[in-house]
Coordinates of C-alpha atoms and ligand atoms in Angstrom, one line a residue:
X1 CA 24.0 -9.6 -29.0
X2 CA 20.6 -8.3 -29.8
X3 CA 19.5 -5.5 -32.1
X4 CA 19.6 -2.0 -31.1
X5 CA 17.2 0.6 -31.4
X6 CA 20.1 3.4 -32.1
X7 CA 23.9 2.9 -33.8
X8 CA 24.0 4.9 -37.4
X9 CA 26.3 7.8 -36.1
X10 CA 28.5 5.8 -33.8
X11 CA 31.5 4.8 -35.2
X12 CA 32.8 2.4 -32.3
X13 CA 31.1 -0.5 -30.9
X14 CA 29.7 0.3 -27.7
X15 CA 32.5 -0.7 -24.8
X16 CA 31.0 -4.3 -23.4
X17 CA 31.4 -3.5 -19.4
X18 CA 29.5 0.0 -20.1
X19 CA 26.3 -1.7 -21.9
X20 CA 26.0 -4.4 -19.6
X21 CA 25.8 -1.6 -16.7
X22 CA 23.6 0.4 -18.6
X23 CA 20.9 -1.9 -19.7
X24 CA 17.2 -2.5 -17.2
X25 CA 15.7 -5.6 -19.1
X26 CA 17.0 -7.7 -16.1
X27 CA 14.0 -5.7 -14.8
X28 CA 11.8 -3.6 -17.1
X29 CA 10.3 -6.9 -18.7
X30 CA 7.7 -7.1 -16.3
X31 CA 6.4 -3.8 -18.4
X32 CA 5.9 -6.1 -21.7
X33 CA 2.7 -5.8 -21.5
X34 CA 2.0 -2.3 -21.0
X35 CA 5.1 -1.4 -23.8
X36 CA 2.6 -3.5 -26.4
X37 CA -0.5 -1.6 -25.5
X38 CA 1.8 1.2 -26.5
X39 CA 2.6 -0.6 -29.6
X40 CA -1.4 -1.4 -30.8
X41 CA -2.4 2.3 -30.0
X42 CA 1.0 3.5 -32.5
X43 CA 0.0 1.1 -34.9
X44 CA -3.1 2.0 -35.4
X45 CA -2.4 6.0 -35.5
X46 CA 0.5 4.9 -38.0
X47 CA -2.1 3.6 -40.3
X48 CA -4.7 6.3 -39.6
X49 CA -2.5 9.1 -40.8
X50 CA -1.4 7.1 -43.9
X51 CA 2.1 6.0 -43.2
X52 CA 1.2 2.3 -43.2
X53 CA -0.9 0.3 -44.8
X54 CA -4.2 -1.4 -43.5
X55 CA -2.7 -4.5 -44.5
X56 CA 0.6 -3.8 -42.6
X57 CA -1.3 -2.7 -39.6
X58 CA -2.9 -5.6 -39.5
X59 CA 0.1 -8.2 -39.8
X60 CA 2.0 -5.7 -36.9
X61 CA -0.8 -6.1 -34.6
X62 CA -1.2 -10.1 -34.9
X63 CA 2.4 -10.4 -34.2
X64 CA 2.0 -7.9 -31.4
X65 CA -0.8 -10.1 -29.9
X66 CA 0.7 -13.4 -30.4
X67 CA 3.3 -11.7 -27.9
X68 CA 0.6 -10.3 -25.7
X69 CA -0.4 -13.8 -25.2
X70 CA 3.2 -14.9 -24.1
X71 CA 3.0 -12.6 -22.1
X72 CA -0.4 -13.1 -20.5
X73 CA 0.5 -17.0 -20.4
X74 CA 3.6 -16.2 -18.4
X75 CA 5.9 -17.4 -21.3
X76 CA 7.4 -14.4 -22.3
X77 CA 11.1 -14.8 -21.0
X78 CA 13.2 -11.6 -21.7
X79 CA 16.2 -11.4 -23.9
X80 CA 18.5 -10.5 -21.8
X81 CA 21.1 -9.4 -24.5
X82 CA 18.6 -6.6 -25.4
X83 CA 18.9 -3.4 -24.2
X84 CA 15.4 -2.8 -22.5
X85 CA 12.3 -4.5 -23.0
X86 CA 11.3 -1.7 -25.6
X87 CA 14.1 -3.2 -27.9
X88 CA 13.5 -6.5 -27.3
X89 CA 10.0 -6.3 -28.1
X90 CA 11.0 -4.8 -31.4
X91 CA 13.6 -7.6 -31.8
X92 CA 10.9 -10.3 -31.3
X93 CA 8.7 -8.3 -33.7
X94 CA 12.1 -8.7 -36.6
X95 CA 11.3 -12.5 -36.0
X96 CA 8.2 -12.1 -36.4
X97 CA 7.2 -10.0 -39.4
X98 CA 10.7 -9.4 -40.8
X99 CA 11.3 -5.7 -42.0
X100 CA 8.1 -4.8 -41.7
X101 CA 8.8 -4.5 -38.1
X102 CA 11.3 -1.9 -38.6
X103 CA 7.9 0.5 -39.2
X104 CA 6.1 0.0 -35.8
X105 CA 9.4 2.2 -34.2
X106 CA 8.5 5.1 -36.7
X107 CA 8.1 8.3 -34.9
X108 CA 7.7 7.1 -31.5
X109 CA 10.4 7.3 -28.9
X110 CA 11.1 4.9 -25.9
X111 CA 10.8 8.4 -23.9
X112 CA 7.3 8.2 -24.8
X113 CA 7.0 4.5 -24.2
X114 CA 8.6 4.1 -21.3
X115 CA 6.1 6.9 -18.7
X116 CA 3.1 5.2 -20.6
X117 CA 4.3 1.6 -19.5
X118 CA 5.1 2.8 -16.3
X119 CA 1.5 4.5 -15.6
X120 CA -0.1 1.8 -16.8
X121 CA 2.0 -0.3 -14.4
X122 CA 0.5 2.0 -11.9
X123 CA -2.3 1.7 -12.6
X124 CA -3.1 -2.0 -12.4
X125 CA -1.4 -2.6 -9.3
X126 CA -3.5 0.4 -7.7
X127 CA -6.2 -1.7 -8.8
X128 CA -4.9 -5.0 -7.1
X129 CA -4.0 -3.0 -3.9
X130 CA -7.4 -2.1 -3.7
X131 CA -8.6 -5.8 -3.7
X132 CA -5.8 -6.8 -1.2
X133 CA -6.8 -4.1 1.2
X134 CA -10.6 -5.0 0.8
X135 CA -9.1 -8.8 2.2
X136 CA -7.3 -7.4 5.0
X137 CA -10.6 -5.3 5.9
X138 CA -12.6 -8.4 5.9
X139 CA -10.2 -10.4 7.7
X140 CA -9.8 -7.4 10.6
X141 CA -14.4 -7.3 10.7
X142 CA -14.0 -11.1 10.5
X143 CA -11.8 -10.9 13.7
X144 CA -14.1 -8.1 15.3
X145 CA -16.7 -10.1 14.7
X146 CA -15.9 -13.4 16.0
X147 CA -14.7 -11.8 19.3
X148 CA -17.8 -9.3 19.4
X149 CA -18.5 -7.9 22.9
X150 CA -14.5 -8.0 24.1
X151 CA -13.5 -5.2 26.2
X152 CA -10.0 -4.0 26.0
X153 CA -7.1 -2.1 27.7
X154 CA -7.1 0.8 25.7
X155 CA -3.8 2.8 25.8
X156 CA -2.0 6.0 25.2
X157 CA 1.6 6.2 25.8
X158 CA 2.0 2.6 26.3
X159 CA 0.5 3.4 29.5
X160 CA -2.9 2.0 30.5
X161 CA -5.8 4.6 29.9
X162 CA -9.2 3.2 29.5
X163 CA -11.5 0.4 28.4
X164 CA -12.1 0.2 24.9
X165 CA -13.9 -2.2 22.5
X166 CA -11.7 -4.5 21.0
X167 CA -14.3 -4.4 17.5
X168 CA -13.3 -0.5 17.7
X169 CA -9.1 -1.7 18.4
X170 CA -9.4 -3.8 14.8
X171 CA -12.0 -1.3 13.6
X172 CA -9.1 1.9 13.8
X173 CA -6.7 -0.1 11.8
X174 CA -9.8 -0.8 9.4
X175 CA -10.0 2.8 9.1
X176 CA -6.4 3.3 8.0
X177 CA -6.8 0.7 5.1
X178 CA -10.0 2.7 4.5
X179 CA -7.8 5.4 4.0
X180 CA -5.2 4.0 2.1
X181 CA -7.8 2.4 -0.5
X182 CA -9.1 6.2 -0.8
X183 CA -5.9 7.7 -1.5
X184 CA -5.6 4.8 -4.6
X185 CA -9.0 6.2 -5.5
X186 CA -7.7 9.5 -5.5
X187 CA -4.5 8.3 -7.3
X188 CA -6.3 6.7 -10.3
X189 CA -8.8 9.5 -10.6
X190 CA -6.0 12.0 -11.0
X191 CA -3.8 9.3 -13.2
X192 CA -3.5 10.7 -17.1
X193 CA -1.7 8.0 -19.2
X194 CA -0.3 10.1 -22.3
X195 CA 0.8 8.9 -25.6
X196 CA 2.6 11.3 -28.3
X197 CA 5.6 12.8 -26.9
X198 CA 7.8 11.5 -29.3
X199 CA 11.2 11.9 -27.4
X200 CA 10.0 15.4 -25.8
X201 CA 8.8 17.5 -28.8
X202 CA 5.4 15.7 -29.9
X203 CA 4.8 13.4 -32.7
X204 CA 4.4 14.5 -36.9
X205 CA 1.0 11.9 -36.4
X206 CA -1.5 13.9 -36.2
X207 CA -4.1 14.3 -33.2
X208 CA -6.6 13.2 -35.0
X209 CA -4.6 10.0 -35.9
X210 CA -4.3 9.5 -32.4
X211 CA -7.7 10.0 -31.6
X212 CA -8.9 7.7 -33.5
X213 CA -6.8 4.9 -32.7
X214 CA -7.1 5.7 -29.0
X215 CA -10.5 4.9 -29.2
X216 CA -10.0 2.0 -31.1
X217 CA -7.7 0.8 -28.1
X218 CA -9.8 2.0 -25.0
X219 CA -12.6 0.1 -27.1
X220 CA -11.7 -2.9 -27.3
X221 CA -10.1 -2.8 -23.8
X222 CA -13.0 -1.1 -22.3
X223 CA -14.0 -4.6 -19.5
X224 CA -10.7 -4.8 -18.3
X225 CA -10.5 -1.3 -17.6
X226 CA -12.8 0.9 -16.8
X227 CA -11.1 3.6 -15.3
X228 CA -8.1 4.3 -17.7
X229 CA -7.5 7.9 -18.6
X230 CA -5.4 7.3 -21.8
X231 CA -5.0 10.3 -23.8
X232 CA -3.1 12.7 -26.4
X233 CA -0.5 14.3 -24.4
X234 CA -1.1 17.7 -23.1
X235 CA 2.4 18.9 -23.1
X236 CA 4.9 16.4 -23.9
X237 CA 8.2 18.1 -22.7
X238 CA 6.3 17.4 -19.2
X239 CA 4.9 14.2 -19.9
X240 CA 8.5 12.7 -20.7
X241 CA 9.9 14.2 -17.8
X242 CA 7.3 13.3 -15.5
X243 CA 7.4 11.0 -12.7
X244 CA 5.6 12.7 -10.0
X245 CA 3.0 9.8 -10.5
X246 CA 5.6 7.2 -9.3
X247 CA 7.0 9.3 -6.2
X248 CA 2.8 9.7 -5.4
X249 CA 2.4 6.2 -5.7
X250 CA 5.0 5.5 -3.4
X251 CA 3.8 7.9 -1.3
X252 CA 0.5 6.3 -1.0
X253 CA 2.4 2.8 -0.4
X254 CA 4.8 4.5 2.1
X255 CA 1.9 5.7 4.5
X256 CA 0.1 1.8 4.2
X257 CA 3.0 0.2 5.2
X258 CA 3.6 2.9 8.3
X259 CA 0.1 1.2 9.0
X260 CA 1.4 -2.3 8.5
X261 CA 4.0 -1.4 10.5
X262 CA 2.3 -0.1 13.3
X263 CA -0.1 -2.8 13.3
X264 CA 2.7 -5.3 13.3
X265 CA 4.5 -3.6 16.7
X266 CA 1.4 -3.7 18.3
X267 CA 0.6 -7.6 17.6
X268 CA 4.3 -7.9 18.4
X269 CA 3.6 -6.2 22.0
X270 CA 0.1 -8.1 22.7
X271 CA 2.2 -11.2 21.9
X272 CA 4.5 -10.8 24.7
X273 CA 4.5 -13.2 28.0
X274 CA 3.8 -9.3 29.6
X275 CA 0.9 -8.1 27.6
X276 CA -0.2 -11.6 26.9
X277 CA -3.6 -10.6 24.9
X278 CA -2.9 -12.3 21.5
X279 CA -1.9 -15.5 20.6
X280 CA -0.4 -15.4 16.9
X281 CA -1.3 -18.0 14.5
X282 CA 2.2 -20.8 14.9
X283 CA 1.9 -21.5 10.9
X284 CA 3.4 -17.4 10.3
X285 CA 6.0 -17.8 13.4
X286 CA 9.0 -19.2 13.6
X287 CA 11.6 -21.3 16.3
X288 CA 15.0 -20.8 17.7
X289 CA 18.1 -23.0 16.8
X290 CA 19.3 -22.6 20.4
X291 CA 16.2 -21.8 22.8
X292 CA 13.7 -24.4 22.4
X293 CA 10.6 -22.7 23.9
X294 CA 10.7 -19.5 21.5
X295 CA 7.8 -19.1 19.1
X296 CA 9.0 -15.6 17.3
X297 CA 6.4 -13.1 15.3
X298 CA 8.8 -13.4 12.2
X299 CA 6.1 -12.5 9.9
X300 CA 5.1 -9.2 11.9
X301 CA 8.7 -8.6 12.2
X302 CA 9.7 -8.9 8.8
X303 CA 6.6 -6.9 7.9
X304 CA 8.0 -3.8 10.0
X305 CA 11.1 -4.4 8.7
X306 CA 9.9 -4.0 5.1
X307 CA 9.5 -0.3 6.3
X308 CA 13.3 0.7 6.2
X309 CA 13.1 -1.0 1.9
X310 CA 9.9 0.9 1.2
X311 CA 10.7 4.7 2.8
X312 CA 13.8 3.8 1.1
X313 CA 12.6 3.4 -2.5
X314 CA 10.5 6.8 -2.1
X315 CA 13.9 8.4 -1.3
X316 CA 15.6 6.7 -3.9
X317 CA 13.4 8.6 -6.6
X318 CA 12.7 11.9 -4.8
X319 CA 16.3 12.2 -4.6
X320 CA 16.9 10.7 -8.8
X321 CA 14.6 13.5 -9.6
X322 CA 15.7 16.3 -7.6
X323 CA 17.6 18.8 -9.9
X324 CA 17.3 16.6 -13.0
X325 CA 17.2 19.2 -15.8
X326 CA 14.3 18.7 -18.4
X327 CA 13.5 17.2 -20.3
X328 CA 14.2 13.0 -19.9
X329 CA 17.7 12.3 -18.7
X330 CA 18.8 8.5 -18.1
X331 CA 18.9 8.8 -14.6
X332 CA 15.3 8.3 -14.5
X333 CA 16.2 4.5 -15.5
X334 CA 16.1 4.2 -12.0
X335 CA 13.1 4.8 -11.3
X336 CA 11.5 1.3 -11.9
X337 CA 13.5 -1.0 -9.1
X338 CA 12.2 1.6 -6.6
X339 CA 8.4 0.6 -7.6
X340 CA 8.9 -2.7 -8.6
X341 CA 10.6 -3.3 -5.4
X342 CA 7.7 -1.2 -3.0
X343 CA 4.8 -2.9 -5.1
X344 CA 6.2 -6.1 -4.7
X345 CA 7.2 -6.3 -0.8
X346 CA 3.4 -4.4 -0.3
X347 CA 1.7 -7.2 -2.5
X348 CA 3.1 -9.8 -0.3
X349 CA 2.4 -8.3 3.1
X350 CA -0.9 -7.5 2.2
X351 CA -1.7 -11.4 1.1
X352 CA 0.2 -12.7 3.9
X353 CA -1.5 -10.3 6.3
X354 CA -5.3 -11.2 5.4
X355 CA -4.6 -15.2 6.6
X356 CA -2.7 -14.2 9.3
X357 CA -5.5 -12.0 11.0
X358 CA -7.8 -14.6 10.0
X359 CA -6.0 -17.2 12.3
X360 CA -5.7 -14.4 14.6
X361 CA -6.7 -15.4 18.6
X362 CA -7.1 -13.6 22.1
X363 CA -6.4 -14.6 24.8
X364 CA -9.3 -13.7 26.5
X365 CA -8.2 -14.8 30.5
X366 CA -5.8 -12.4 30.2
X367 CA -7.0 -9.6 28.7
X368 CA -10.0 -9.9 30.9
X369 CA -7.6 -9.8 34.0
X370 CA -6.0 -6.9 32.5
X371 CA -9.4 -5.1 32.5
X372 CA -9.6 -5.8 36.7
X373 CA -7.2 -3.4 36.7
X374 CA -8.8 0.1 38.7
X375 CA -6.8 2.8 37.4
X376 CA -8.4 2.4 34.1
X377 CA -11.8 3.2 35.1
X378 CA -10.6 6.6 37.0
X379 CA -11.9 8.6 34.3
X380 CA -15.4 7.3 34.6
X381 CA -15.4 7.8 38.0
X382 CA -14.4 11.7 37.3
X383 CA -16.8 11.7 34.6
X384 CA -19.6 10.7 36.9
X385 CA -19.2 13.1 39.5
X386 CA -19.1 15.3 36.6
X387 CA -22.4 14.4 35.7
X388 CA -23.3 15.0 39.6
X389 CA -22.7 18.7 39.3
X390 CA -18.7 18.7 40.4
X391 CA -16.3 20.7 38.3
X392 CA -14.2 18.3 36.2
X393 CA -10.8 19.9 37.8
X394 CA -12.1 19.1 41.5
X395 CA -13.3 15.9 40.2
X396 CA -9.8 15.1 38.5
X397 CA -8.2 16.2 41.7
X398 CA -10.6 14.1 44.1
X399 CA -10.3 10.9 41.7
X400 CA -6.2 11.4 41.7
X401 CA -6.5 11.4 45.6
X402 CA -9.0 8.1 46.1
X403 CA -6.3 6.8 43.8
X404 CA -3.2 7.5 45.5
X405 CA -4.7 6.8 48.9
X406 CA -5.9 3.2 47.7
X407 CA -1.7 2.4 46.6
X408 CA -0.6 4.3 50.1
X409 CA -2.6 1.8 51.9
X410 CA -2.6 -0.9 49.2
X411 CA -6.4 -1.1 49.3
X412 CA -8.7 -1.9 46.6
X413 CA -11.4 1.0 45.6
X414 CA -13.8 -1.4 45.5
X415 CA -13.0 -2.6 48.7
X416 CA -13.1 0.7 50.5
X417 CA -15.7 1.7 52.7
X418 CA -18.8 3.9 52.2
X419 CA -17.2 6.0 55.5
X420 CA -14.0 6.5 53.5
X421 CA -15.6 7.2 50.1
X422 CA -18.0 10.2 51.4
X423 CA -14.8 11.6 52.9
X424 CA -13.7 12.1 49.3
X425 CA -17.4 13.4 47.8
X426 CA -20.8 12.6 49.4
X427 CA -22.2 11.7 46.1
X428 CA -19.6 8.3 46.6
X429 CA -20.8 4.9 47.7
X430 CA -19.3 1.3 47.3
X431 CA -22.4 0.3 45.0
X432 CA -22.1 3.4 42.5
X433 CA -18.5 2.7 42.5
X434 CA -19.0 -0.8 41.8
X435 CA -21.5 -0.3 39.3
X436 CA -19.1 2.4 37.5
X437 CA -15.7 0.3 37.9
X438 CA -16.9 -2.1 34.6
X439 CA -15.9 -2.6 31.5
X440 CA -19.5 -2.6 29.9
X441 CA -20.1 1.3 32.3
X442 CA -16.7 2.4 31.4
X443 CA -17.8 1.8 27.3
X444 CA -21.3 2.7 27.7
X445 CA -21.2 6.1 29.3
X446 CA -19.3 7.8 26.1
X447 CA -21.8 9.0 24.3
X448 CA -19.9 10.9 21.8
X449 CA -20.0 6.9 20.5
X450 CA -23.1 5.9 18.1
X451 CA -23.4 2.7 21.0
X452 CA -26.6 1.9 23.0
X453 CA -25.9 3.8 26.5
X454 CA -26.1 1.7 29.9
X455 CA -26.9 3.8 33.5
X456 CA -25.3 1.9 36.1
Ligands
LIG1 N1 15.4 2.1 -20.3 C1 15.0 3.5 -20.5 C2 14.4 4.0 -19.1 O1 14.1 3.2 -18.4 C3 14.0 3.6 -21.5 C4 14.0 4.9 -22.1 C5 15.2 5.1 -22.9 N2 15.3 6.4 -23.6 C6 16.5 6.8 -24.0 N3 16.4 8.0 -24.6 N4 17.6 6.2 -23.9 O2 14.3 5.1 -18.9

């Protein structure tokens, strides 16, 4: 049983069932590396305001390195008798330096440690969401691109409406993961890591102890990141008690994978023997045991699925911190599966998503068939007598009429005569009608859109 970081006015042993509930190493490991930034920056104010030596500084930060490097190497495997990864990093520095290690826990409380970890946790997954989100961009211009010059069926209320571009289809979605890497902007910009708190009263080092060392740390640090905003705490009753930065973060996470999610129903829909439009990539779908023709969207699927697990785990914390009294209370333990478990699913999705757009086809027969349809261009057709002088509510009406009279007697519009279409306005005829019932008209003729315009 490992070493804990508390015991002198307990009397019993701790009851066995009750620590094995209570501990989070199982999970908080993957904060190692973050908890021994912690550790250099303490060191170093330790020594700065006198209360170590140079000397012991210096043997406390090798020994906190040569775990850094487990770390970084992948070879740090927790102790799972420890209480938390705070105490087992302290336990590892016992084998280390012996009972010199017993001064790097002076003055410093895992309430401190364990909000810094966490925002530095943060912090560098922002960073790597940012990067993902750049791939999926890429890979939804890469798919633009390649089919450059595809009309559409644009739709609003899984109705047909009108003709889009299918570069400006991929191009909204690249404007939600636009959004989403803005809101990480946002999130780092406004992201203060603190360090002093003690448990929730401050620290007897003094400011200028931690000032000094700070700089030390951000200094030698500075390459890897450039955006950190680690400080001397403000107010450190708040800044143990504060998780507002995890409940943002999984806020910001939430609303990407609402896009994933959408994105995934609609590639689910345009996969369908009715829509037709997309053929998914075969290497991210699956089979049936029992029907032999199925080829399933598994992967877009499981990716809206993922949705109930990630609104979940921002509910999970808003609701761990609603009414919790201040300062730190255990409870907030549980915030870390939430994020791990949000950041993790997201990572994956993201990763997956980029190769999967990037094998992404259309199946351009059918979407051009699609596009024959008529009612889609009935706007246009409003829009142009518009432009011809009509009022837009006559033109409406007029449109709505050609339209109901061509399913009444099952004719085409582009099949009806020049007689019949001056019935409806004079300004009518088969070759304007012809000329306005296209894709490259319908497109062209919304100027609002930065797009060269066409005159039929
Ligand atoms: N495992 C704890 C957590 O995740 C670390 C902080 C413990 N602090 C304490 N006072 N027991 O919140």
């Amino acid at each position: 049983m490992s070493k804990k970081l508390w015991g002198g006015r307990f009397k019993k042993e701790i009851d066995k069932q009750f620590e094995e509930f209570s501990k989070s190493i199982s999970y908080d490991y993957k904060l190692a590396e973050y908890d021994i930034f912690h550790s250099f920056i303490h060191v170093r104010a330790l020594q700065k305001s006198g209360i170590i030596s140079k000397k012991e500084a210096k043997q406390l930060v090798m020994a906190l390195w040569e775990i850094k490097v487990a770390v970084s190497q992948k070879k740090f495997t927790p102790d799972l008798t420890a209480e938390d990864i705070h105490t087992d990093i302290q336990n590892r520095m016992a084998k280390k330096v012996g009972k010199l290690a017993a001064k790097l826990h002076t003055l410093r409380s895992r309430n401190d440690q364990i909000v810094f970890d966490e925002k530095w946790f943060c912090q560098a997954q922002a960073v790597v969401f940012k990067k993902l989100l750049y791939t999926v961009i890429a890979s939804l211009e890469g798919f633009a691109g390649r089919n450059s010059g595809q009309f559409l069926v644009g739709y609003t209320h899984t109705q047909r409406a009108q003709v889009v571009l299918l570069g400006d289809y991929a191009g909204a979605f690249i404007q939600m993961f636009s959004r989403d890497s803005e809101r990480l902007d946002n999130f780092l910009n406004s992201l203060w890591i603190y360090i002093g708190s003690g448990a929730l009263a401050g620290s007897a080092i003094s400011r200028e102890s931690y000032d000094a060392a700070l700089k030390e740390f951000l200094h030698e640090l500075e390459s890897k990141f450039k955006h950190t905003k680690t400080a001397i705490v403000k107010n450190s009753l708040d800044n143990v008690s504060d998780r507002d930065f995890i409940i943002e973060f999984l806020s910001i996470i939430s609303i990407t994978q609402m896009h994933l999610s959408r994105l995934a129903e609609d590639f689910i829909l345009y996969s369908t023997r009715e829509f037709s439009f997309l053929d998914l990539p075969e290497e991210f779908c699956t089979g049936s045991s029992l029907m032999p023709h199925k080829k399933n969207p598994d992967f877009l699927e499981i990716m809206r699925g993922s949705t109930g697990k990630i609104y979940g785990n921002l509910t999970a914390i808003l609701t761990t911190m609603k009414g919790l009294p201040m300062t730190y209370n255990r409870d907030m333990q549980f915030d870390k599966e939430p994020l791990f478990s949000s950041v993790e699913i997201l990572k994956e999705e993201l990763a997956i998503l980029a190769r999967f757009i990037d094998a992404l086809k259309i199946k351009k027969e059918n979407i051009n068939k699609a596009l024959e349809d008529e009612s889609i261009y009935a706007t246009e057709i409003a829009e142009y007598l518009v432009m011809r002088g009509v009022a837009f509510s006559d033109a409406h009406e007029l449109v709505g009429k050609i339209i109901r009279y061509a399913e009444d007697n099952k004719v085409k519009i582009k099949n009806m005569s020049d007689g019949v279409l001056k019935k409806f306005h004079p300004s009518l005829d088969i070759k304007k009608i012809k000329a306005i019932m296209t894709p490259e008209y319908a497109v062209s003729s919304k100027k609002s859109i930065a797009r060269s315009a066409k005159k039929p």
